[in-house]
mmCIF file of C-alpha atoms in Angstrom:
data_model
loop_
_atom_site.group_PDB
_atom_site.id
_atom_site.type_symbol
_atom_site.label_atom_id
_atom_site.label_comp_id
_atom_site.label_asym_id
_atom_site.label_seq_id
_atom_site.Cartn_x
_atom_site.Cartn_y
_atom_site.Cartn_z
ATOM 1 C CA UNK A 1 -34.413 135.751 48.455
ATOM 2 C CA UNK A 2 -34.349 134.545 44.855
ATOM 3 C CA UNK A 3 -32.075 131.661 45.841
ATOM 4 C CA UNK A 4 -34.566 130.557 48.525
ATOM 5 C CA UNK A 5 -37.474 130.623 46.028
ATOM 6 C CA UNK A 6 -35.525 128.525 43.526
ATOM 7 C CA UNK A 7 -34.538 126.029 46.237
ATOM 8 C CA UNK A 8 -38.192 125.698 47.322
ATOM 9 C CA UNK A 9 -39.327 125.232 43.710
ATOM 10 C CA UNK A 10 -36.662 122.595 43.135
ATOM 11 C CA UNK A 11 -37.777 120.668 46.220
ATOM 12 C CA UNK A 12 -41.382 120.780 45.078
ATOM 13 C CA UNK A 13 -40.428 119.470 41.625
ATOM 14 C CA UNK A 14 -38.237 116.791 43.183
ATOM 15 C CA UNK A 15 -41.167 115.676 45.353
ATOM 16 C CA UNK A 16 -43.832 115.786 42.665
ATOM 17 C CA UNK A 17 -41.931 114.675 39.555
ATOM 18 C CA UNK A 18 -39.788 111.592 38.993
ATOM 19 C CA UNK A 19 -36.160 112.609 38.471
ATOM 20 C CA UNK A 20 -35.860 111.840 34.715
ATOM 21 C CA UNK A 21 -34.478 113.862 31.811
ATOM 22 C CA UNK A 22 -33.972 117.543 32.504
ATOM 23 C CA UNK A 23 -36.827 118.522 34.862
ATOM 24 C CA UNK A 24 -35.582 122.036 35.458
ATOM 25 C CA UNK A 25 -35.213 122.697 31.746
ATOM 26 C CA UNK A 26 -38.728 121.477 31.008
ATOM 27 C CA UNK A 27 -40.139 123.490 33.902
ATOM 28 C CA UNK A 28 -38.315 126.771 33.351
ATOM 29 C CA UNK A 29 -38.742 126.597 29.529
ATOM 30 C CA UNK A 30 -42.437 125.806 29.771
ATOM 31 C CA UNK A 31 -43.618 129.027 28.085
ATOM 32 C CA UNK A 32 -40.923 129.013 25.373
ATOM 33 C CA UNK A 33 -41.678 125.358 24.546
ATOM 34 C CA UNK A 34 -45.375 126.183 24.187
ATOM 35 C CA UNK A 35 -44.603 129.189 21.969
ATOM 36 C CA UNK A 36 -42.226 127.127 19.851
ATOM 37 C CA UNK A 37 -44.851 124.430 19.259
ATOM 38 C CA UNK A 38 -47.424 127.050 18.275
ATOM 39 C CA UNK A 39 -44.895 128.528 15.838
ATOM 40 C CA UNK A 40 -43.984 125.122 14.385
ATOM 41 C CA UNK A 41 -47.644 124.196 13.905
ATOM 42 C CA UNK A 42 -48.238 127.500 12.096
ATOM 43 C CA UNK A 43 -45.278 126.777 9.797
ATOM 44 C CA UNK A 44 -46.629 123.291 9.151
ATOM 45 C CA UNK A 45 -50.017 124.777 8.323
ATOM 46 C CA UNK A 46 -48.437 127.158 5.808
ATOM 47 C CA UNK A 47 -46.492 124.308 4.210
ATOM 48 C CA UNK A 48 -49.597 122.141 4.027
ATOM 49 C CA UNK A 49 -51.611 124.965 2.457
ATOM 50 C CA UNK A 50 -48.898 125.605 -0.156
ATOM 51 C CA UNK A 51 -48.683 121.928 -1.049
ATOM 52 C CA UNK A 52 -52.471 121.675 -1.244
ATOM 53 C CA UNK A 53 -52.554 124.551 -3.748
ATOM 54 C CA UNK A 54 -50.027 122.736 -5.947
ATOM 55 C CA UNK A 55 -52.042 119.525 -5.643
ATOM 56 C CA UNK A 56 -55.268 121.317 -6.587
ATOM 57 C CA UNK A 57 -53.571 122.797 -9.645
ATOM 58 C CA UNK A 58 -52.277 119.375 -10.698
ATOM 59 C CA UNK A 59 -55.770 117.906 -10.335
ATOM 60 C CA UNK A 60 -57.220 120.714 -12.475
ATOM 61 C CA UNK A 61 -54.653 119.787 -15.128
ATOM 62 C CA UNK A 62 -55.935 116.215 -15.083
ATOM 63 C CA UNK A 63 -52.972 114.696 -13.221
ATOM 64 C CA UNK A 64 -53.101 111.914 -10.653
ATOM 65 C CA UNK A 65 -51.596 112.753 -7.254
ATOM 66 C CA UNK A 66 -48.867 110.442 -6.015
ATOM 67 C CA UNK A 67 -49.749 108.289 -3.021
ATOM 68 C CA UNK A 68 -46.939 109.601 -0.802
ATOM 69 C CA UNK A 69 -48.140 113.183 -1.332
ATOM 70 C CA UNK A 70 -51.707 112.300 -0.322
ATOM 71 C CA UNK A 71 -50.339 110.408 2.678
ATOM 72 C CA UNK A 72 -48.283 113.437 3.806
ATOM 73 C CA UNK A 73 -51.267 115.796 3.517
ATOM 74 C CA UNK A 74 -53.487 113.461 5.525
ATOM 75 C CA UNK A 75 -50.787 112.991 8.154
ATOM 76 C CA UNK A 76 -50.119 116.744 8.406
ATOM 77 C CA UNK A 77 -53.822 117.519 8.785
ATOM 78 C CA UNK A 78 -54.188 114.900 11.485
ATOM 79 C CA UNK A 79 -51.152 116.121 13.406
ATOM 80 C CA UNK A 80 -52.255 119.768 13.312
ATOM 81 C CA UNK A 81 -55.671 118.871 14.694
ATOM 82 C CA UNK A 82 -54.044 116.790 17.404
ATOM 83 C CA UNK A 83 -51.543 119.561 18.279
ATOM 84 C CA UNK A 84 -54.238 122.252 18.490
ATOM 85 C CA UNK A 85 -56.341 120.070 20.777
ATOM 86 C CA UNK A 86 -53.270 119.327 22.895
ATOM 87 C CA UNK A 87 -52.484 123.031 23.289
ATOM 88 C CA UNK A 88 -56.092 123.910 24.094
ATOM 89 C CA UNK A 89 -56.420 121.117 26.671
ATOM 90 C CA UNK A 90 -53.136 122.152 28.285
ATOM 91 C CA UNK A 91 -54.291 125.757 28.498
ATOM 92 C CA UNK A 92 -57.530 124.753 30.188
ATOM 93 C CA UNK A 93 -55.801 122.372 32.592
ATOM 94 C CA UNK A 94 -53.253 124.994 33.642
ATOM 95 C CA UNK A 95 -56.010 127.505 34.448
ATOM 96 C CA UNK A 96 -57.889 124.995 36.598
ATOM 97 C CA UNK A 97 -55.520 125.425 39.558
ATOM 98 C CA UNK A 98 -56.947 128.390 41.518
ATOM 99 C CA UNK A 99 -57.976 130.071 38.229
ATOM 100 C CA UNK A 100 -54.345 130.097 37.083
ATOM 101 C CA UNK A 101 -53.072 131.992 40.123
ATOM 102 C CA UNK A 102 -51.189 128.978 41.514
ATOM 103 C CA UNK A 103 -49.229 127.151 38.743
ATOM 104 C CA UNK A 104 -49.309 123.346 38.927
ATOM 105 C CA UNK A 105 -45.589 122.588 38.584
ATOM 106 C CA UNK A 106 -46.104 118.886 37.941
ATOM 107 C CA UNK A 107 -48.612 119.623 35.181
ATOM 108 C CA UNK A 108 -46.357 122.275 33.645
ATOM 109 C CA UNK A 109 -43.452 119.845 33.625
ATOM 110 C CA UNK A 110 -45.492 117.202 31.831
ATOM 111 C CA UNK A 111 -46.945 119.681 29.349
ATOM 112 C CA UNK A 112 -43.529 121.199 28.628
ATOM 113 C CA UNK A 113 -41.980 117.799 28.059
ATOM 114 C CA UNK A 114 -44.824 116.671 25.780
ATOM 115 C CA UNK A 115 -44.767 120.007 23.962
ATOM 116 C CA UNK A 116 -41.077 119.728 23.154
ATOM 117 C CA UNK A 117 -41.618 116.193 21.849
ATOM 118 C CA UNK A 118 -44.447 117.355 19.586
ATOM 119 C CA UNK A 119 -42.298 120.194 18.273
ATOM 120 C CA UNK A 120 -39.680 117.627 17.227
ATOM 121 C CA UNK A 121 -42.425 115.651 15.477
ATOM 122 C CA UNK A 122 -43.427 118.752 13.513
ATOM 123 C CA UNK A 123 -39.833 119.176 12.322
ATOM 124 C CA UNK A 124 -39.760 115.524 11.226
ATOM 125 C CA UNK A 125 -43.037 115.928 9.315
ATOM 126 C CA UNK A 126 -41.670 119.035 7.611
ATOM 127 C CA UNK A 127 -38.522 117.146 6.675
ATOM 128 C CA UNK A 128 -40.584 114.394 5.054
ATOM 129 C CA UNK A 129 -42.102 116.947 2.652
ATOM 130 C CA UNK A 130 -39.523 116.319 -0.030
ATOM 131 C CA UNK A 131 -41.173 114.930 -3.145
ATOM 132 C CA UNK A 132 -39.421 114.388 -6.457
ATOM 133 C CA UNK A 133 -42.817 114.795 -8.144
ATOM 134 C CA UNK A 134 -46.257 115.650 -6.769
ATOM 135 C CA UNK A 135 -48.266 114.061 -9.557
ATOM 136 C CA UNK A 136 -48.174 112.066 -12.743
ATOM 137 C CA UNK A 137 -50.193 112.091 -15.940
ATOM 138 C CA UNK A 138 -53.342 110.030 -15.680
ATOM 139 C CA UNK A 139 -53.451 107.066 -18.092
ATOM 140 C CA UNK A 140 -54.545 108.417 -21.436
ATOM 141 C CA UNK A 141 -57.594 106.897 -23.116
ATOM 142 C CA UNK A 142 -55.732 106.671 -26.424
ATOM 143 C CA UNK A 143 -54.687 103.062 -25.826
ATOM 144 C CA UNK A 144 -57.756 100.918 -26.273
ATOM 145 C CA UNK A 145 -60.097 102.074 -29.023
ATOM 146 C CA UNK A 146 -63.836 101.463 -29.164
ATOM 147 C CA UNK A 147 -63.872 101.805 -32.968
ATOM 148 C CA UNK A 148 -63.664 98.065 -33.610
ATOM 149 C CA UNK A 149 -65.149 96.842 -30.351
ATOM 150 C CA UNK A 150 -65.966 93.141 -30.579
ATOM 151 C CA UNK A 151 -63.425 92.562 -33.354
ATOM 152 C CA UNK A 152 -60.600 91.737 -30.924
ATOM 153 C CA UNK A 153 -62.545 88.787 -29.448
ATOM 154 C CA UNK A 154 -62.676 86.928 -32.782
ATOM 155 C CA UNK A 155 -60.771 83.660 -32.822
ATOM 156 C CA UNK A 156 -58.282 84.607 -35.526
ATOM 157 C CA UNK A 157 -57.446 87.873 -33.788
ATOM 158 C CA UNK A 158 -57.072 86.192 -30.404
ATOM 159 C CA UNK A 159 -54.585 83.808 -32.005
ATOM 160 C CA UNK A 160 -52.539 86.710 -33.409
ATOM 161 C CA UNK A 161 -52.779 88.587 -30.101
ATOM 162 C CA UNK A 162 -51.449 85.549 -28.245
ATOM 163 C CA UNK A 163 -48.491 85.325 -30.641
ATOM 164 C CA UNK A 164 -47.553 88.926 -29.906
ATOM 165 C CA UNK A 165 -47.954 88.489 -26.148
ATOM 166 C CA UNK A 166 -45.785 85.379 -26.251
ATOM 167 C CA UNK A 167 -43.102 87.293 -28.142
ATOM 168 C CA UNK A 168 -43.204 90.026 -25.486
ATOM 169 C CA UNK A 169 -42.624 87.435 -22.772
ATOM 170 C CA UNK A 170 -39.657 86.034 -24.683
ATOM 171 C CA UNK A 171 -36.529 87.577 -23.240
ATOM 172 C CA UNK A 172 -34.702 87.413 -26.580
ATOM 173 C CA UNK A 173 -37.197 89.471 -28.605
ATOM 174 C CA UNK A 174 -36.796 93.202 -27.995
ATOM 175 C CA UNK A 175 -38.265 94.448 -31.267
ATOM 176 C CA UNK A 176 -41.407 92.854 -32.681
ATOM 177 C CA UNK A 177 -43.080 93.672 -35.977
ATOM 178 C CA UNK A 178 -46.798 93.444 -36.773
ATOM 179 C CA UNK A 179 -47.625 93.807 -40.447
ATOM 180 C CA UNK A 180 -50.614 93.666 -42.782
ATOM 181 C CA UNK A 181 -52.454 95.743 -45.363
ATOM 182 C CA UNK A 182 -54.267 98.937 -44.459
ATOM 183 C CA UNK A 183 -57.645 98.414 -42.784
ATOM 184 C CA UNK A 184 -56.838 94.912 -41.574
ATOM 185 C CA UNK A 185 -56.898 96.045 -37.930
ATOM 186 C CA UNK A 186 -53.258 96.374 -36.863
ATOM 187 C CA UNK A 187 -53.859 99.456 -34.710
ATOM 188 C CA UNK A 188 -56.763 97.897 -32.834
ATOM 189 C CA UNK A 189 -54.708 94.760 -32.312
ATOM 190 C CA UNK A 190 -51.715 96.548 -30.778
ATOM 191 C CA UNK A 191 -54.077 98.613 -28.620
ATOM 192 C CA UNK A 192 -55.251 95.284 -27.232
ATOM 193 C CA UNK A 193 -51.605 94.267 -26.768
ATOM 194 C CA UNK A 194 -51.090 97.417 -24.673
ATOM 195 C CA UNK A 195 -54.214 96.681 -22.640
ATOM 196 C CA UNK A 196 -53.215 93.059 -21.936
ATOM 197 C CA UNK A 197 -49.609 94.018 -21.131
ATOM 198 C CA UNK A 198 -50.889 96.484 -18.508
ATOM 199 C CA UNK A 199 -53.417 94.062 -17.030
ATOM 200 C CA UNK A 200 -50.811 91.297 -16.793
ATOM 201 C CA UNK A 201 -48.241 93.741 -15.357
ATOM 202 C CA UNK A 202 -45.594 92.676 -17.865
ATOM 203 C CA UNK A 203 -44.164 96.207 -17.893
ATOM 204 C CA UNK A 204 -43.860 99.154 -15.548
ATOM 205 C CA UNK A 205 -44.997 101.512 -18.332
ATOM 206 C CA UNK A 206 -46.776 101.035 -21.671
ATOM 207 C CA UNK A 207 -46.814 103.911 -24.164
ATOM 208 C CA UNK A 208 -47.980 104.216 -27.750
ATOM 209 C CA UNK A 209 -47.821 106.735 -30.581
ATOM 210 C CA UNK A 210 -48.528 106.817 -34.311
ATOM 211 C CA UNK A 211 -45.764 107.571 -36.812
ATOM 212 C CA UNK A 212 -47.669 107.966 -40.131
ATOM 213 C CA UNK A 213 -46.269 108.421 -43.621
ATOM 214 C CA UNK A 214 -44.542 111.744 -42.877
ATOM 215 C CA UNK A 215 -43.140 111.453 -39.330
ATOM 216 C CA UNK A 216 -43.113 114.571 -37.169
ATOM 217 C CA UNK A 217 -40.258 114.088 -34.705
ATOM 218 C CA UNK A 218 -41.416 116.704 -32.200
ATOM 219 C CA UNK A 219 -44.964 115.329 -32.207
ATOM 220 C CA UNK A 220 -43.742 111.761 -31.684
ATOM 221 C CA UNK A 221 -41.493 112.870 -28.817
ATOM 222 C CA UNK A 222 -44.297 114.960 -27.327
ATOM 223 C CA UNK A 223 -46.817 112.116 -27.333
ATOM 224 C CA UNK A 224 -44.392 109.698 -25.691
ATOM 225 C CA UNK A 225 -43.346 112.336 -23.151
ATOM 226 C CA UNK A 226 -46.974 113.130 -22.273
ATOM 227 C CA UNK A 227 -47.717 109.482 -21.537
ATOM 228 C CA UNK A 228 -44.617 109.287 -19.343
ATOM 229 C CA UNK A 229 -45.404 112.493 -17.448
ATOM 230 C CA UNK A 230 -42.404 114.289 -18.926
ATOM 231 C CA UNK A 231 -42.729 117.977 -19.752
ATOM 232 C CA UNK A 232 -40.334 119.467 -22.286
ATOM 233 C CA UNK A 233 -39.134 122.994 -21.578
ATOM 234 C CA UNK A 234 -36.376 122.949 -24.189
ATOM 235 C CA UNK A 235 -36.728 123.847 -27.848
ATOM 236 C CA UNK A 236 -33.653 122.162 -29.318
ATOM 237 C CA UNK A 237 -34.305 118.689 -30.703
ATOM 238 C CA UNK A 238 -31.143 117.079 -29.360
ATOM 239 C CA UNK A 239 -31.956 118.158 -25.790
ATOM 240 C CA UNK A 240 -35.510 116.816 -26.118
ATOM 241 C CA UNK A 241 -34.065 113.572 -27.480
ATOM 242 C CA UNK A 242 -31.649 113.269 -24.545
ATOM 243 C CA UNK A 243 -34.350 113.994 -21.966
ATOM 244 C CA UNK A 244 -36.768 111.458 -23.457
ATOM 245 C CA UNK A 245 -33.991 108.878 -23.587
ATOM 246 C CA UNK A 246 -33.149 109.529 -19.937
ATOM 247 C CA UNK A 247 -36.830 109.320 -18.897
ATOM 248 C CA UNK A 248 -37.380 105.986 -20.681
ATOM 249 C CA UNK A 249 -34.269 104.524 -19.043
ATOM 250 C CA UNK A 250 -35.759 105.244 -15.622
ATOM 251 C CA UNK A 251 -38.330 102.513 -16.271
ATOM 252 C CA UNK A 252 -36.921 99.080 -15.562
ATOM 253 C CA UNK A 253 -39.384 97.471 -17.970
ATOM 254 C CA UNK A 254 -41.203 99.506 -20.600
ATOM 255 C CA UNK A 255 -43.193 98.688 -23.735
ATOM 256 C CA UNK A 256 -43.194 101.245 -26.557
ATOM 257 C CA UNK A 257 -45.652 100.762 -29.423
ATOM 258 C CA UNK A 258 -44.918 102.666 -32.636
ATOM 259 C CA UNK A 259 -47.908 102.356 -34.945
ATOM 260 C CA UNK A 260 -48.082 102.823 -38.716
ATOM 261 C CA UNK A 261 -44.435 103.018 -39.812
ATOM 262 C CA UNK A 262 -43.941 103.610 -43.543
ATOM 263 C CA UNK A 263 -40.158 103.811 -43.755
ATOM 264 C CA UNK A 264 -37.075 103.446 -41.579
ATOM 265 C CA UNK A 265 -37.323 105.476 -38.363
ATOM 266 C CA UNK A 266 -34.187 106.465 -36.441
ATOM 267 C CA UNK A 267 -35.062 105.434 -32.878
ATOM 268 C CA UNK A 268 -31.963 107.107 -31.453
ATOM 269 C CA UNK A 269 -33.012 110.398 -33.031
ATOM 270 C CA UNK A 270 -36.416 110.070 -31.382
ATOM 271 C CA UNK A 271 -34.795 109.310 -28.028
ATOM 272 C CA UNK A 272 -35.799 105.654 -27.676
ATOM 273 C CA UNK A 273 -33.076 103.431 -26.150
ATOM 274 C CA UNK A 274 -33.188 99.804 -27.245
ATOM 275 C CA UNK A 275 -31.335 96.510 -27.153
ATOM 276 C CA UNK A 276 -28.011 96.861 -25.297
ATOM 277 C CA UNK A 277 -28.748 100.514 -24.500
ATOM 278 C CA UNK A 278 -31.820 99.467 -22.479
ATOM 279 C CA UNK A 279 -32.537 95.748 -22.336
ATOM 280 C CA UNK A 280 -35.743 96.351 -20.408
ATOM 281 C CA UNK A 281 -37.249 98.323 -23.311
ATOM 282 C CA UNK A 282 -39.362 96.333 -25.762
ATOM 283 C CA UNK A 283 -40.711 97.851 -28.952
ATOM 284 C CA UNK A 284 -43.681 96.791 -31.076
ATOM 285 C CA UNK A 285 -43.835 98.273 -34.574
ATOM 286 C CA UNK A 286 -46.727 98.085 -37.037
ATOM 287 C CA UNK A 287 -46.450 98.599 -40.775
ATOM 288 C CA UNK A 288 -48.144 97.732 -44.047
ATOM 289 C CA UNK A 289 -44.771 96.584 -45.348
ATOM 290 C CA UNK A 290 -42.949 93.628 -43.840
ATOM 291 C CA UNK A 291 -39.716 94.726 -45.544
ATOM 292 C CA UNK A 292 -39.747 97.990 -43.588
ATOM 293 C CA UNK A 293 -39.919 96.045 -40.336
ATOM 294 C CA UNK A 294 -37.464 93.218 -40.907
ATOM 295 C CA UNK A 295 -34.931 94.895 -43.221
ATOM 296 C CA UNK A 296 -35.053 98.586 -42.294
ATOM 297 C CA UNK A 297 -35.998 98.482 -38.598
ATOM 298 C CA UNK A 298 -34.340 95.161 -37.756
ATOM 299 C CA UNK A 299 -37.264 93.454 -36.024
ATOM 300 C CA UNK A 300 -36.483 90.033 -34.558
ATOM 301 C CA UNK A 301 -39.942 88.593 -35.077
ATOM 302 C CA UNK A 302 -42.627 89.624 -37.568
ATOM 303 C CA UNK A 303 -46.247 88.594 -37.059
ATOM 304 C CA UNK A 304 -48.757 88.968 -39.909
ATOM 305 C CA UNK A 305 -52.316 90.251 -39.448
ATOM 306 C CA UNK A 306 -54.474 88.610 -42.110
ATOM 307 C CA UNK A 307 -57.953 89.304 -43.456
ATOM 308 C CA UNK A 308 -60.766 87.942 -41.325
ATOM 309 C CA UNK A 309 -62.083 84.541 -42.415
ATOM 310 C CA UNK A 310 -65.516 84.776 -44.089
ATOM 311 C CA UNK A 311 -67.298 83.319 -41.064
ATOM 312 C CA UNK A 312 -65.740 85.781 -38.608
ATOM 313 C CA UNK A 313 -66.312 88.683 -40.998
ATOM 314 C CA UNK A 314 -70.029 87.861 -41.094
ATOM 315 C CA UNK A 315 -70.189 87.524 -37.297
ATOM 316 C CA UNK A 316 -68.637 90.970 -36.845
ATOM 317 C CA UNK A 317 -70.866 92.530 -39.508
ATOM 318 C CA UNK A 318 -74.053 91.062 -37.995
ATOM 319 C CA UNK A 319 -73.042 92.127 -34.504
ATOM 320 C CA UNK A 320 -72.837 95.758 -35.572
ATOM 321 C CA UNK A 321 -75.921 95.698 -37.798
ATOM 322 C CA UNK A 322 -77.955 94.367 -34.887
ATOM 323 C CA UNK A 323 -81.721 94.115 -35.318
ATOM 324 C CA UNK A 324 -81.543 94.930 -39.022
ATOM 325 C CA UNK A 325 -80.209 91.430 -39.559
ATOM 326 C CA UNK A 326 -83.447 89.900 -38.223
ATOM 327 C CA UNK A 327 -85.480 91.103 -41.192
ATOM 328 C CA UNK A 328 -86.165 88.180 -43.517
ATOM 329 C CA UNK A 329 -85.703 90.171 -46.733
ATOM 330 C CA UNK A 330 -82.343 91.538 -45.529
ATOM 331 C CA UNK A 331 -80.530 88.388 -44.471
ATOM 332 C CA UNK A 332 -79.249 87.494 -47.933
ATOM 333 C CA UNK A 333 -78.166 91.093 -48.594
ATOM 334 C CA UNK A 334 -76.316 91.215 -45.255
ATOM 335 C CA UNK A 335 -74.339 88.099 -46.166
ATOM 336 C CA UNK A 336 -73.373 89.488 -49.573
ATOM 337 C CA UNK A 337 -72.499 92.909 -48.150
ATOM 338 C CA UNK A 338 -70.165 91.310 -45.610
ATOM 339 C CA UNK A 339 -68.443 89.444 -48.451
ATOM 340 C CA UNK A 340 -67.941 92.709 -50.322
ATOM 341 C CA UNK A 341 -65.878 94.033 -47.392
ATOM 342 C CA UNK A 342 -63.242 91.377 -48.159
ATOM 343 C CA UNK A 343 -62.541 90.509 -44.528
ATOM 344 C CA UNK A 344 -61.248 93.984 -43.649
ATOM 345 C CA UNK A 345 -62.465 94.912 -40.157
ATOM 346 C CA UNK A 346 -62.509 98.672 -40.776
ATOM 347 C CA UNK A 347 -64.569 98.220 -43.956
ATOM 348 C CA UNK A 348 -66.952 95.835 -42.177
ATOM 349 C CA UNK A 349 -67.485 98.197 -39.252
ATOM 350 C CA UNK A 350 -67.828 101.333 -41.379
ATOM 351 C CA UNK A 351 -70.353 99.809 -43.800
ATOM 352 C CA UNK A 352 -72.362 98.084 -41.052
ATOM 353 C CA UNK A 353 -72.699 101.301 -39.040
ATOM 354 C CA UNK A 354 -73.721 103.249 -42.147
ATOM 355 C CA UNK A 355 -76.477 100.769 -43.066
ATOM 356 C CA UNK A 356 -77.732 99.942 -39.590
ATOM 357 C CA UNK A 357 -81.513 100.564 -39.260
ATOM 358 C CA UNK A 358 -81.739 101.652 -42.910
ATOM 359 C CA UNK A 359 -84.507 100.547 -45.268
ATOM 360 C CA UNK A 360 -84.230 97.521 -47.565
ATOM 361 C CA UNK A 361 -84.030 99.768 -50.633
ATOM 362 C CA UNK A 362 -80.966 101.571 -49.231
ATOM 363 C CA UNK A 363 -79.335 98.214 -48.509
ATOM 364 C CA UNK A 364 -79.973 97.077 -52.077
ATOM 365 C CA UNK A 365 -78.584 100.312 -53.526
ATOM 366 C CA UNK A 366 -75.448 99.982 -51.398
ATOM 367 C CA UNK A 367 -74.892 96.391 -52.528
ATOM 368 C CA UNK A 368 -75.135 97.384 -56.195
#
């Protein structure tokens, strides 16, 4: 009796369905294929939820989510919605034939075949959820200071900036020195170098840290690592050095700015590869002492940062003072006060901000 029923069913399938693939397998495995798809969609939902939690945590930590991670989440969400609708529509369609009492074999075949295909798609989506990293550190606001805003647009500073940018484009110069006395604006200048290098896409990464008179190796390594999205879990210095070195070498072209160097700094000890060790790594160093750069650090080109010319110093001073400069009895004092700052941008900015909107008597006292 069973053999007769199977023969009848086979004839019906043969009549209703084109003889492609494995019709009997799709028909007889209809329920198991449906159950498997439901199971796979549930697993995908769990994976998506777990990844979303990690993404949310990264966002709370201030990280930027990588594009491929966002793309996977969007794709997974879209597929799950599509799969649920597919399963619901199939369920309704199957019940429409005599309230489910008489199975539509042609419909079941098509649904089973489509269901198995969708299950394979779920497996492929799951397999694509292999990310080396979910996020990266957002660009830090440390590069690009507002302290001397307006100073970088002055003609003399634009000329110096262009010299540095030209040296960075030169394939032969891997280590460039920028020198000048304290307060002359070296830090602001190299911050502008970093900004222009990013905008012009000269490098894949641009990072910057300050060295100071008494260098703290761990702090220097930590600041560079933070800007590169590297998290140290080790305590030993040599391991941190090796990991930073390895991370920097992953960037084909990278600019590292080391600001305010007072004496020779061992770049290898920090973990910075340079010259033949990593020809794509360019380093800009700033110092008050040219000898430190050329003799102790071995820079290939040294660019001086000079005092502002008197005319530019007055322009910067007046720009910060603002409306105070319009007072007739203050104009002469403003000119003399700007001269007293000796063309040092930091002095000009500090004094101008302190005297802005102050009375004439305070201006006179300050000048004396």
